[in-house]
Amino acid sequence: MNAAQIKVLVIDDEPPIRKLLRMGLSTQGYDILEASNGKIALEKLADGPALIILDLGLPDIQGHDLLRMIRGRNESVPIVVLSSRGDEAGKVQALDLGADDYLTKPFGMDELLARMRAALRHQLQVQGERPLFRAGDLSVDLVRRIVKVGERDVKLSPKEYELLRVLVQHAGKVLTHRFLLKELWDELTDAQYLRVYVRQLRQKIEADPERPQFVLTETGIGYRLRAPD
């Protein structure tokens, strides 16, 4: 995907932030649309942005409500949320409402660009789900249910494989504890069950489970599988 063809809608009520994003993203070839409030943002959806950067602190529409509205009109457009430092509950709620990722203010442009690329790759992966996932030495064949690290076959229990499969299907995206529990157990709400299986999975696929390179922890929020190569 060529960045020159990608429209990015920046929704933020702070002119300095919009200017920073406009200048930083334009130099990478992105076509920038801007909205200073929720009303304008909803109107700009008609321009067909390929990705949205959404600040949750807007003057007219509460950020989570706007996120819900956007998802009601477009289920697939990647959304990267900007949030205040330490607002874990707000981040979790945004992700549960359909945001693809989040960044905490202040943020670096390189990190934002990396999160945008991961969100766009994830969208393409979902649209034409690839049967073979690769990230570093890790490979997962979703058709044959074969997991390898380098040339070594990894034997997983059914639940460990289901956890890895869900992570692979959303590689690069933050998945909340609530989402993963619902996907894997339906009725369970105790995140401790999830931590046990994440720990077991790391023991089998990570070179150093205490410093994981594949299954990454998003503290207080959930987990993210490293994006594919």
CSV table of C-alpha atoms in Angstrom, one decimal:
chain,number,residue,atom,x,y,z
A,1,MET,CA,0.0,0.0,0.0
A,2,ASN,CA,1.4,3.3,-1.0
A,3,ALA,CA,1.2,6.0,1.7
A,4,ALA,CA,0.6,8.6,-1.1
A,5,GLN,CA,-2.8,6.9,-1.7
A,6,ILE,CA,-3.9,6.9,2.0
A,7,LYS,CA,-6.2,9.5,3.4
A,8,VAL,CA,-5.8,9.9,7.2
A,9,LEU,CA,-8.5,11.8,9.2
A,10,VAL,CA,-7.1,13.6,12.2
A,11,ILE,CA,-9.7,14.3,14.8
A,12,ASP,CA,-8.3,16.6,17.5
A,13,ASP,CA,-9.5,19.9,19.0
A,14,GLU,CA,-6.0,21.2,19.6
A,15,PRO,CA,-4.6,23.2,16.6
A,16,PRO,CA,-0.9,22.5,17.6
A,17,ILE,CA,-1.5,18.8,17.6
A,18,ARG,CA,-3.3,18.9,14.3
A,19,LYS,CA,-0.4,21.0,12.9
A,20,LEU,CA,2.2,18.5,14.2
A,21,LEU,CA,0.3,15.6,12.7
A,22,ARG,CA,-0.3,17.3,9.4
A,23,MET,CA,3.3,18.2,9.0
A,24,GLY,CA,4.7,14.9,10.2
A,25,LEU,CA,2.3,12.7,8.2
A,26,SER,CA,2.4,14.8,5.1
A,27,THR,CA,6.1,14.3,4.8
A,28,GLN,CA,5.5,10.6,4.7
A,29,GLY,CA,3.1,11.0,1.8
A,30,TYR,CA,-0.2,10.7,3.6
A,31,ASP,CA,-3.2,12.8,2.5
A,32,ILE,CA,-4.4,14.6,5.7
A,33,LEU,CA,-8.1,15.4,6.5
A,34,GLU,CA,-8.7,17.4,9.7
A,35,ALA,CA,-11.6,17.8,12.1
A,36,SER,CA,-11.6,19.9,15.2
A,37,ASN,CA,-14.7,18.4,16.7
A,38,GLY,CA,-17.0,15.3,16.4
A,39,LYS,CA,-19.6,17.0,14.2
A,40,ILE,CA,-17.0,17.8,11.5
A,41,ALA,CA,-15.4,14.4,11.9
A,42,LEU,CA,-18.7,12.6,11.1
A,43,GLU,CA,-19.1,14.8,8.0
A,44,LYS,CA,-15.5,14.0,6.9
A,45,LEU,CA,-16.2,10.3,6.9
A,46,ALA,CA,-17.9,10.9,3.5
A,47,ASP,CA,-14.4,11.6,2.2
A,48,GLY,CA,-13.4,7.9,2.8
A,49,PRO,CA,-10.4,8.1,5.1
A,50,ALA,CA,-8.4,4.9,5.1
A,51,LEU,CA,-7.3,5.5,8.7
A,52,ILE,CA,-8.5,7.7,11.6
A,53,ILE,CA,-6.5,9.3,14.4
A,54,LEU,CA,-9.0,10.1,17.2
A,55,ASP,CA,-8.4,12.3,20.3
A,56,LEU,CA,-10.8,11.2,23.0
A,57,GLY,CA,-11.0,14.7,24.5
A,58,LEU,CA,-13.3,16.6,22.1
A,59,PRO,CA,-15.5,19.6,23.0
A,60,ASP,CA,-18.8,18.6,21.5
A,61,ILE,CA,-19.1,14.7,21.5
A,62,GLN,CA,-17.5,12.5,24.1
A,63,GLY,CA,-14.7,10.6,22.4
A,64,HIS,CA,-16.1,7.1,23.2
A,65,ASP,CA,-19.5,8.1,21.9
A,66,LEU,CA,-17.9,9.4,18.7
A,67,LEU,CA,-16.0,6.1,18.3
A,68,ARG,CA,-19.2,4.2,18.7
A,69,MET,CA,-20.8,6.4,16.0
A,70,ILE,CA,-17.9,5.9,13.6
A,71,ARG,CA,-18.0,2.1,14.1
A,72,GLY,CA,-21.7,2.2,13.4
A,73,ARG,CA,-21.0,3.8,10.0
A,74,ASN,CA,-17.8,2.0,9.1
A,75,GLU,CA,-16.9,-1.3,10.8
A,76,SER,CA,-13.5,-1.7,9.2
A,77,VAL,CA,-11.6,1.6,9.0
A,78,PRO,CA,-8.6,1.4,11.4
A,79,ILE,CA,-8.8,3.8,14.3
A,80,VAL,CA,-5.8,4.9,16.4
A,81,VAL,CA,-6.8,6.6,19.6
A,82,LEU,CA,-4.9,9.4,21.3
A,83,SER,CA,-5.4,9.4,25.1
A,84,SER,CA,-4.1,11.1,28.2
A,85,ARG,CA,-1.3,9.5,30.2
A,86,GLY,CA,-2.5,6.9,32.7
A,87,ASP,CA,-6.1,6.7,31.5
A,88,GLU,CA,-6.1,2.9,31.4
A,89,ALA,CA,-9.9,2.6,31.8
A,90,GLY,CA,-10.4,5.0,28.9
A,91,LYS,CA,-8.0,3.0,26.7
A,92,VAL,CA,-9.7,-0.3,27.5
A,93,GLN,CA,-13.1,1.1,26.8
A,94,ALA,CA,-11.9,2.5,23.4
A,95,LEU,CA,-10.4,-0.8,22.4
A,96,ASP,CA,-13.5,-2.6,23.4
A,97,LEU,CA,-15.6,-0.2,21.3
A,98,GLY,CA,-13.5,-1.1,18.2
A,99,ALA,CA,-10.4,1.1,18.3
A,100,ASP,CA,-7.4,-0.7,16.7
A,101,ASP,CA,-4.7,0.8,18.9
A,102,TYR,CA,-3.9,3.8,21.1
A,103,LEU,CA,-1.1,6.2,21.8
A,104,THR,CA,-0.5,8.2,25.0
A,105,LYS,CA,0.2,11.9,24.8
A,106,PRO,CA,2.9,13.1,24.4
A,107,PHE,CA,3.9,10.6,21.6
A,108,GLY,CA,6.7,10.3,19.1
A,109,MET,CA,6.0,10.5,15.4
A,110,ASP,CA,8.0,7.4,14.6
A,111,GLU,CA,5.9,5.4,17.1
A,112,LEU,CA,2.7,6.8,15.6
A,113,LEU,CA,3.8,5.9,12.1
A,114,ALA,CA,4.6,2.3,13.2
A,115,ARG,CA,1.2,2.0,14.9
A,116,MET,CA,-0.5,3.3,11.8
A,117,ARG,CA,1.3,0.8,9.5
A,118,ALA,CA,0.4,-2.1,11.9
A,119,ALA,CA,-3.2,-1.1,11.9
A,120,LEU,CA,-3.3,-0.9,8.1
A,121,ARG,CA,-1.6,-4.2,7.8
A,122,HIS,CA,-4.1,-5.8,10.2
A,123,GLN,CA,-7.0,-4.5,8.2
A,124,LEU,CA,-5.5,-6.1,5.0
A,125,GLN,CA,-4.9,-9.3,6.9
A,126,VAL,CA,-8.5,-9.5,8.1
A,127,GLN,CA,-9.8,-8.7,4.6
A,128,GLY,CA,-7.8,-11.5,3.1
A,129,GLU,CA,-6.8,-13.6,6.0
A,130,ARG,CA,-3.4,-15.2,5.4
A,131,PRO,CA,-3.2,-18.8,6.3
A,132,LEU,CA,0.5,-18.6,7.2
A,133,PHE,CA,1.7,-16.1,9.8
A,134,ARG,CA,5.4,-15.2,10.2
A,135,ALA,CA,7.1,-12.9,12.7
A,136,GLY,CA,10.8,-13.4,13.3
A,137,ASP,CA,11.4,-17.1,14.0
A,138,LEU,CA,7.7,-17.7,14.8
A,139,SER,CA,5.5,-19.2,12.1
A,140,VAL,CA,1.8,-20.3,12.5
A,141,ASP,CA,0.1,-22.3,9.8
A,142,LEU,CA,-3.6,-21.7,10.5
A,143,VAL,CA,-4.7,-24.3,7.9
A,144,ARG,CA,-2.6,-27.2,9.1
A,145,ARG,CA,-2.5,-25.9,12.7
A,146,ILE,CA,1.3,-26.2,12.8
A,147,VAL,CA,3.3,-23.8,15.0
A,148,LYS,CA,7.1,-23.5,14.7
A,149,VAL,CA,9.9,-21.5,16.2
A,150,GLY,CA,12.7,-21.7,13.7
A,151,GLU,CA,12.8,-25.3,12.6
A,152,ARG,CA,11.4,-26.6,16.0
A,153,ASP,CA,7.8,-27.8,16.1
A,154,VAL,CA,5.9,-26.4,19.0
A,155,LYS,CA,3.2,-28.6,20.6
A,156,LEU,CA,0.4,-26.6,22.1
A,157,SER,CA,-2.7,-27.7,24.1
A,158,PRO,CA,-6.0,-26.9,22.4
A,159,LYS,CA,-6.6,-23.9,24.6
A,160,GLU,CA,-3.0,-22.6,24.0
A,161,TYR,CA,-3.5,-22.9,20.3
A,162,GLU,CA,-6.9,-21.1,20.4
A,163,LEU,CA,-5.2,-18.3,22.3
A,164,LEU,CA,-2.4,-18.1,19.7
A,165,ARG,CA,-4.9,-18.3,16.8
A,166,VAL,CA,-6.9,-15.3,18.1
A,167,LEU,CA,-3.7,-13.3,18.6
A,168,VAL,CA,-2.5,-14.2,15.1
A,169,GLN,CA,-5.8,-13.1,13.5
A,170,HIS,CA,-5.4,-9.7,15.2
A,171,ALA,CA,-1.6,-9.5,15.0
A,172,GLY,CA,-0.3,-6.0,15.8
A,173,LYS,CA,-3.5,-5.0,17.5
A,174,VAL,CA,-4.0,-4.6,21.2
A,175,LEU,CA,-6.6,-7.1,22.5
A,176,THR,CA,-8.2,-6.4,25.9
A,177,HIS,CA,-8.5,-9.0,28.7
A,178,ARG,CA,-12.3,-8.8,28.3
A,179,PHE,CA,-12.1,-9.5,24.5
A,180,LEU,CA,-9.8,-12.5,24.9
A,181,LEU,CA,-11.8,-14.0,27.8
A,182,LYS,CA,-14.9,-13.7,25.7
A,183,GLU,CA,-13.3,-15.3,22.6
A,184,LEU,CA,-11.8,-18.2,24.6
A,185,TRP,CA,-14.2,-19.0,27.4
A,186,ASP,CA,-17.6,-17.2,26.8
A,187,GLU,CA,-18.6,-16.9,30.4
A,188,LEU,CA,-15.3,-16.5,32.3
A,189,THR,CA,-14.4,-13.0,33.5
A,190,ASP,CA,-11.4,-13.8,35.7
A,191,ALA,CA,-8.3,-12.5,33.9
A,192,GLN,CA,-6.1,-14.9,35.9
A,193,TYR,CA,-7.2,-17.8,33.7
A,194,LEU,CA,-5.9,-15.8,30.7
A,195,ARG,CA,-2.6,-15.0,32.4
A,196,VAL,CA,-2.0,-18.7,33.1
A,197,TYR,CA,-2.4,-19.6,29.4
A,198,VAL,CA,-0.3,-16.6,28.2
A,199,ARG,CA,2.5,-17.7,30.6
A,200,GLN,CA,2.3,-21.3,29.3
A,201,LEU,CA,2.3,-20.1,25.6
A,202,ARG,CA,5.3,-17.9,26.3
A,203,GLN,CA,7.1,-20.8,27.8
A,204,LYS,CA,6.8,-22.7,24.5
A,205,ILE,CA,7.4,-20.0,21.9
A,206,GLU,CA,9.6,-17.4,23.5
A,207,ALA,CA,13.4,-17.7,23.8
A,208,ASP,CA,13.1,-15.8,27.1
A,209,PRO,CA,9.6,-15.9,28.5
A,210,GLU,CA,10.5,-13.2,31.0
A,211,ARG,CA,11.4,-10.8,28.1
A,212,PRO,CA,8.9,-11.8,25.4
A,213,GLN,CA,9.4,-10.8,21.8
A,214,PHE,CA,6.1,-12.2,20.4
A,215,VAL,CA,3.3,-12.0,23.0
A,216,LEU,CA,3.6,-8.5,24.4
A,217,THR,CA,1.9,-7.2,27.5
A,218,GLU,CA,-0.1,-4.0,27.4
A,219,THR,CA,-0.1,-3.2,31.2
A,220,GLY,CA,-3.5,-3.0,32.7
A,221,ILE,CA,-5.1,-3.5,29.3
A,222,GLY,CA,-4.4,-6.8,27.6
A,223,TYR,CA,-1.9,-8.3,25.1
A,224,ARG,CA,-0.6,-7.7,21.6
A,225,LEU,CA,1.0,-10.2,19.2
A,226,ARG,CA,4.0,-8.8,17.4
A,227,ALA,CA,3.0,-7.7,13.9
A,228,PRO,CA,3.9,-9.9,11.0
A,229,ASP,CA,7.1,-9.3,9.1
